Amino acid sequence: MPEATSPGKIEVDRELCIGAASCVAVAAQIFDLDGENKAIIKPNHQGDLPTVLNAAKACPVAAIYVYHKDGHRIYPE
Ligand code: SF4
Protein backbone atom coordinates (compact mmCIF):
# COMPACT_ATOMS: atom_id res chain seq x y z
CA MET A 1 0.00 0.00 0.00
CA PRO A 2 1.44 3.44 -0.87
CA GLU A 3 2.60 5.34 2.17
CA ALA A 4 0.36 8.33 1.46
CA THR A 5 -2.85 6.33 1.42
CA SER A 6 -2.27 4.08 4.43
CA PRO A 7 -3.60 5.40 7.72
CA GLY A 8 -1.60 5.63 10.89
CA LYS A 9 -3.24 4.74 14.16
CA ILE A 10 -7.01 4.41 14.40
CA GLU A 11 -8.76 4.60 17.76
CA VAL A 12 -12.33 4.05 18.90
CA ASP A 13 -13.47 5.95 21.98
CA ARG A 14 -15.38 3.22 23.77
CA GLU A 15 -17.05 5.74 26.06
CA LEU A 16 -18.56 7.51 23.06
CA CYS A 17 -19.34 4.51 20.86
CA ILE A 18 -23.02 3.63 20.90
CA GLY A 19 -22.73 0.55 18.70
CA ALA A 20 -24.50 2.16 15.77
CA ALA A 21 -22.35 0.05 13.45
CA SER A 22 -22.16 2.72 10.77
CA CYS A 23 -18.42 2.15 10.70
CA VAL A 24 -18.95 -1.56 10.11
CA ALA A 25 -21.45 -0.81 7.32
CA VAL A 26 -18.94 1.46 5.61
CA ALA A 27 -15.82 -0.60 6.23
CA ALA A 28 -16.42 -4.14 7.48
CA GLN A 29 -12.86 -4.98 6.46
CA ILE A 30 -11.61 -2.61 9.17
CA PHE A 31 -14.26 -2.43 11.91
CA ASP A 32 -16.22 -5.00 13.85
CA LEU A 33 -18.38 -4.94 16.97
CA ASP A 34 -17.27 -6.76 20.08
CA GLY A 35 -19.44 -8.51 22.65
CA GLU A 36 -20.27 -5.18 24.30
CA ASN A 37 -21.46 -3.71 20.98
CA LYS A 38 -18.46 -1.43 20.83
CA ALA A 39 -16.48 -1.00 17.66
CA ILE A 40 -13.07 -2.61 17.46
CA ILE A 41 -10.35 -2.29 14.85
CA LYS A 42 -9.57 -5.56 13.16
CA PRO A 43 -5.90 -6.46 13.55
CA ASN A 44 -3.88 -6.37 10.35
CA HIS A 45 -6.70 -4.82 8.37
CA GLN A 46 -5.83 -3.57 4.89
CA GLY A 47 -8.08 -0.51 4.98
CA ASP A 48 -6.83 2.52 3.11
CA LEU A 49 -7.01 6.05 4.45
CA PRO A 50 -10.00 7.27 2.39
CA THR A 51 -12.03 4.28 3.58
CA VAL A 52 -11.03 4.82 7.18
CA LEU A 53 -12.00 8.49 6.92
CA ASN A 54 -15.34 7.63 5.36
CA ALA A 55 -16.06 5.29 8.24
CA ALA A 56 -14.98 7.85 10.82
CA LYS A 57 -17.20 10.51 9.23
CA ALA A 58 -20.12 8.07 9.21
CA CYS A 59 -19.95 7.62 12.97
CA PRO A 60 -22.87 9.55 14.50
CA VAL A 61 -20.97 10.31 17.69
CA ALA A 62 -17.51 10.94 16.19
CA ALA A 63 -15.99 8.14 18.24
CA ILE A 64 -13.40 7.19 15.63
CA TYR A 65 -10.08 9.03 15.73
CA VAL A 66 -7.78 8.77 12.77
CA TYR A 67 -4.09 9.64 12.95
CA HIS A 68 -1.51 10.25 10.28
CA LYS A 69 1.58 8.09 10.32
CA ASP A 70 3.51 11.05 11.74
CA GLY A 71 1.16 11.07 14.75
CA HIS A 72 -1.00 14.13 14.15
CA ARG A 73 -4.73 13.65 14.23
CA ILE A 74 -6.47 13.89 10.86
CA TYR A 75 -10.03 13.36 12.05
CA PRO A 76 -11.85 14.82 13.85
CA GLU A 77 -9.93 18.00 13.05
S1 SF4 B 1 -20.14 4.13 13.92
FE1 SF4 B 1 -19.35 5.05 15.83
S2 SF4 B 1 -20.90 4.58 17.34
FE2 SF4 B 1 -21.24 3.22 15.63
S3 SF4 B 1 -20.14 1.34 16.14
FE3 SF4 B 1 -18.79 2.62 14.88
S4 SF4 B 1 -17.60 3.78 16.39
FE4 SF4 B 1 -19.37 2.98 17.46
mmCIF file with all atom_site columns, C-alpha atoms and ligand atoms in Angstrom:
data_model
loop_
_atom_site.group_PDB
_atom_site.id
_atom_site.type_symbol
_atom_site.label_atom_id
_atom_site.label_alt_id
_atom_site.label_comp_id
_atom_site.label_asym_id
_atom_site.label_entity_id
_atom_site.label_seq_id
_atom_site.pdbx_PDB_ins_code
_atom_site.Cartn_x
_atom_site.Cartn_y
_atom_site.Cartn_z
_atom_site.occupancy
_atom_site.B_iso_or_equiv
_atom_site.pdbx_formal_charge
_atom_site.auth_seq_id
_atom_site.auth_comp_id
_atom_site.auth_asym_id
_atom_site.auth_atom_id
_atom_site.pdbx_PDB_model_num
ATOM   1  C  CA  . MET A 1 1  ? 0.000   0.000  0.000  1.00 0.00 ? 1  MET A CA  1
ATOM   2  C  CA  . PRO A 1 2  ? 1.443   3.437  -0.867 1.00 0.00 ? 2  PRO A CA  1
ATOM   3  C  CA  . GLU A 1 3  ? 2.601   5.338  2.174  1.00 0.00 ? 3  GLU A CA  1
ATOM   4  C  CA  . ALA A 1 4  ? 0.362   8.332  1.463  1.00 0.00 ? 4  ALA A CA  1
ATOM   5  C  CA  . THR A 1 5  ? -2.847  6.332  1.421  1.00 0.00 ? 5  THR A CA  1
ATOM   6  C  CA  . SER A 1 6  ? -2.266  4.085  4.426  1.00 0.00 ? 6  SER A CA  1
ATOM   7  C  CA  . PRO A 1 7  ? -3.603  5.398  7.722  1.00 0.00 ? 7  PRO A CA  1
ATOM   8  C  CA  . GLY A 1 8  ? -1.601  5.630  10.894 1.00 0.00 ? 8  GLY A CA  1
ATOM   9  C  CA  . LYS A 1 9  ? -3.244  4.742  14.159 1.00 0.00 ? 9  LYS A CA  1
ATOM   10 C  CA  . ILE A 1 10 ? -7.015  4.406  14.400 1.00 0.00 ? 10 ILE A CA  1
ATOM   11 C  CA  . GLU A 1 11 ? -8.762  4.602  17.762 1.00 0.00 ? 11 GLU A CA  1
ATOM   12 C  CA  . VAL A 1 12 ? -12.328 4.054  18.899 1.00 0.00 ? 12 VAL A CA  1
ATOM   13 C  CA  . ASP A 1 13 ? -13.470 5.954  21.981 1.00 0.00 ? 13 ASP A CA  1
ATOM   14 C  CA  . ARG A 1 14 ? -15.376 3.215  23.772 1.00 0.00 ? 14 ARG A CA  1
ATOM   15 C  CA  . GLU A 1 15 ? -17.048 5.736  26.058 1.00 0.00 ? 15 GLU A CA  1
ATOM   16 C  CA  . LEU A 1 16 ? -18.563 7.513  23.056 1.00 0.00 ? 16 LEU A CA  1
ATOM   17 C  CA  . CYS A 1 17 ? -19.342 4.515  20.857 1.00 0.00 ? 17 CYS A CA  1
ATOM   18 C  CA  . ILE A 1 18 ? -23.021 3.630  20.896 1.00 0.00 ? 18 ILE A CA  1
ATOM   19 C  CA  . GLY A 1 19 ? -22.730 0.549  18.705 1.00 0.00 ? 19 GLY A CA  1
ATOM   20 C  CA  . ALA A 1 20 ? -24.503 2.160  15.771 1.00 0.00 ? 20 ALA A CA  1
ATOM   21 C  CA  . ALA A 1 21 ? -22.347 0.049  13.453 1.00 0.00 ? 21 ALA A CA  1
ATOM   22 C  CA  . SER A 1 22 ? -22.157 2.725  10.766 1.00 0.00 ? 22 SER A CA  1
ATOM   23 C  CA  . CYS A 1 23 ? -18.424 2.151  10.704 1.00 0.00 ? 23 CYS A CA  1
ATOM   24 C  CA  . VAL A 1 24 ? -18.953 -1.564 10.109 1.00 0.00 ? 24 VAL A CA  1
ATOM   25 C  CA  . ALA A 1 25 ? -21.446 -0.811 7.322  1.00 0.00 ? 25 ALA A CA  1
ATOM   26 C  CA  . VAL A 1 26 ? -18.935 1.462  5.608  1.00 0.00 ? 26 VAL A CA  1
ATOM   27 C  CA  . ALA A 1 27 ? -15.820 -0.601 6.231  1.00 0.00 ? 27 ALA A CA  1
ATOM   28 C  CA  . ALA A 1 28 ? -16.421 -4.135 7.478  1.00 0.00 ? 28 ALA A CA  1
ATOM   29 C  CA  . GLN A 1 29 ? -12.860 -4.976 6.465  1.00 0.00 ? 29 GLN A CA  1
ATOM   30 C  CA  . ILE A 1 30 ? -11.610 -2.612 9.169  1.00 0.00 ? 30 ILE A CA  1
ATOM   31 C  CA  . PHE A 1 31 ? -14.258 -2.431 11.907 1.00 0.00 ? 31 PHE A CA  1
ATOM   32 C  CA  . ASP A 1 32 ? -16.223 -5.005 13.848 1.00 0.00 ? 32 ASP A CA  1
ATOM   33 C  CA  . LEU A 1 33 ? -18.378 -4.937 16.968 1.00 0.00 ? 33 LEU A CA  1
ATOM   34 C  CA  . ASP A 1 34 ? -17.270 -6.757 20.082 1.00 0.00 ? 34 ASP A CA  1
ATOM   35 C  CA  . GLY A 1 35 ? -19.441 -8.510 22.654 1.00 0.00 ? 35 GLY A CA  1
ATOM   36 C  CA  . GLU A 1 36 ? -20.266 -5.178 24.299 1.00 0.00 ? 36 GLU A CA  1
ATOM   37 C  CA  . ASN A 1 37 ? -21.463 -3.714 20.985 1.00 0.00 ? 37 ASN A CA  1
ATOM   38 C  CA  . LYS A 1 38 ? -18.461 -1.426 20.834 1.00 0.00 ? 38 LYS A CA  1
ATOM   39 C  CA  . ALA A 1 39 ? -16.476 -1.003 17.658 1.00 0.00 ? 39 ALA A CA  1
ATOM   40 C  CA  . ILE A 1 40 ? -13.066 -2.608 17.461 1.00 0.00 ? 40 ILE A CA  1
ATOM   41 C  CA  . ILE A 1 41 ? -10.349 -2.294 14.854 1.00 0.00 ? 41 ILE A CA  1
ATOM   42 C  CA  . LYS A 1 42 ? -9.570  -5.557 13.155 1.00 0.00 ? 42 LYS A CA  1
ATOM   43 C  CA  . PRO A 1 43 ? -5.903  -6.456 13.551 1.00 0.00 ? 43 PRO A CA  1
ATOM   44 C  CA  . ASN A 1 44 ? -3.876  -6.365 10.345 1.00 0.00 ? 44 ASN A CA  1
ATOM   45 C  CA  . HIS A 1 45 ? -6.704  -4.819 8.372  1.00 0.00 ? 45 HIS A CA  1
ATOM   46 C  CA  . GLN A 1 46 ? -5.832  -3.571 4.889  1.00 0.00 ? 46 GLN A CA  1
ATOM   47 C  CA  . GLY A 1 47 ? -8.081  -0.515 4.982  1.00 0.00 ? 47 GLY A CA  1
ATOM   48 C  CA  . ASP A 1 48 ? -6.829  2.525  3.114  1.00 0.00 ? 48 ASP A CA  1
ATOM   49 C  CA  . LEU A 1 49 ? -7.007  6.050  4.454  1.00 0.00 ? 49 LEU A CA  1
ATOM   50 C  CA  . PRO A 1 50 ? -10.002 7.272  2.393  1.00 0.00 ? 50 PRO A CA  1
ATOM   51 C  CA  . THR A 1 51 ? -12.029 4.284  3.575  1.00 0.00 ? 51 THR A CA  1
ATOM   52 C  CA  . VAL A 1 52 ? -11.028 4.824  7.183  1.00 0.00 ? 52 VAL A CA  1
ATOM   53 C  CA  . LEU A 1 53 ? -11.996 8.491  6.925  1.00 0.00 ? 53 LEU A CA  1
ATOM   54 C  CA  . ASN A 1 54 ? -15.342 7.634  5.360  1.00 0.00 ? 54 ASN A CA  1
ATOM   55 C  CA  . ALA A 1 55 ? -16.062 5.286  8.237  1.00 0.00 ? 55 ALA A CA  1
ATOM   56 C  CA  . ALA A 1 56 ? -14.977 7.850  10.816 1.00 0.00 ? 56 ALA A CA  1
ATOM   57 C  CA  . LYS A 1 57 ? -17.197 10.509 9.232  1.00 0.00 ? 57 LYS A CA  1
ATOM   58 C  CA  . ALA A 1 58 ? -20.121 8.074  9.210  1.00 0.00 ? 58 ALA A CA  1
ATOM   59 C  CA  . CYS A 1 59 ? -19.949 7.617  12.969 1.00 0.00 ? 59 CYS A CA  1
ATOM   60 C  CA  . PRO A 1 60 ? -22.869 9.553  14.496 1.00 0.00 ? 60 PRO A CA  1
ATOM   61 C  CA  . VAL A 1 61 ? -20.970 10.307 17.691 1.00 0.00 ? 61 VAL A CA  1
ATOM   62 C  CA  . ALA A 1 62 ? -17.505 10.935 16.187 1.00 0.00 ? 62 ALA A CA  1
ATOM   63 C  CA  . ALA A 1 63 ? -15.993 8.139  18.240 1.00 0.00 ? 63 ALA A CA  1
ATOM   64 C  CA  . ILE A 1 64 ? -13.398 7.193  15.634 1.00 0.00 ? 64 ILE A CA  1
ATOM   65 C  CA  . TYR A 1 65 ? -10.077 9.032  15.726 1.00 0.00 ? 65 TYR A CA  1
ATOM   66 C  CA  . VAL A 1 66 ? -7.778  8.773  12.767 1.00 0.00 ? 66 VAL A CA  1
ATOM   67 C  CA  . TYR A 1 67 ? -4.092  9.641  12.955 1.00 0.00 ? 67 TYR A CA  1
ATOM   68 C  CA  . HIS A 1 68 ? -1.510  10.252 10.278 1.00 0.00 ? 68 HIS A CA  1
ATOM   69 C  CA  . LYS A 1 69 ? 1.580   8.093  10.319 1.00 0.00 ? 69 LYS A CA  1
ATOM   70 C  CA  . ASP A 1 70 ? 3.506   11.047 11.744 1.00 0.00 ? 70 ASP A CA  1
ATOM   71 C  CA  . GLY A 1 71 ? 1.163   11.069 14.752 1.00 0.00 ? 71 GLY A CA  1
ATOM   72 C  CA  . HIS A 1 72 ? -0.995  14.125 14.148 1.00 0.00 ? 72 HIS A CA  1
ATOM   73 C  CA  . ARG A 1 73 ? -4.731  13.653 14.227 1.00 0.00 ? 73 ARG A CA  1
ATOM   74 C  CA  . ILE A 1 74 ? -6.466  13.889 10.861 1.00 0.00 ? 74 ILE A CA  1
ATOM   75 C  CA  . TYR A 1 75 ? -10.028 13.362 12.055 1.00 0.00 ? 75 TYR A CA  1
ATOM   76 C  CA  . PRO A 1 76 ? -11.851 14.821 13.851 1.00 0.00 ? 76 PRO A CA  1
ATOM   77 C  CA  . GLU A 1 77 ? -9.932  18.000 13.053 1.00 0.00 ? 77 GLU A CA  1
HETATM 78 S  S1  . SF4 B 2 .  ? -20.136 4.126  13.924 1.00 0.00 ? 1  SF4 B S1  1
HETATM 79 FE FE1 . SF4 B 2 .  ? -19.347 5.050  15.827 1.00 0.00 ? 1  SF4 B FE1 1
HETATM 80 S  S2  . SF4 B 2 .  ? -20.898 4.578  17.341 1.00 0.00 ? 1  SF4 B S2  1
HETATM 81 FE FE2 . SF4 B 2 .  ? -21.244 3.224  15.627 1.00 0.00 ? 1  SF4 B FE2 1
HETATM 82 S  S3  . SF4 B 2 .  ? -20.136 1.343  16.138 1.00 0.00 ? 1  SF4 B S3  1
HETATM 83 FE FE3 . SF4 B 2 .  ? -18.792 2.619  14.885 1.00 0.00 ? 1  SF4 B FE3 1
HETATM 84 S  S4  . SF4 B 2 .  ? -17.599 3.781  16.391 1.00 0.00 ? 1  SF4 B S4  1
HETATM 85 FE FE4 . SF4 B 2 .  ? -19.368 2.976  17.461 1.00 0.00 ? 1  SF4 B FE4 1
#
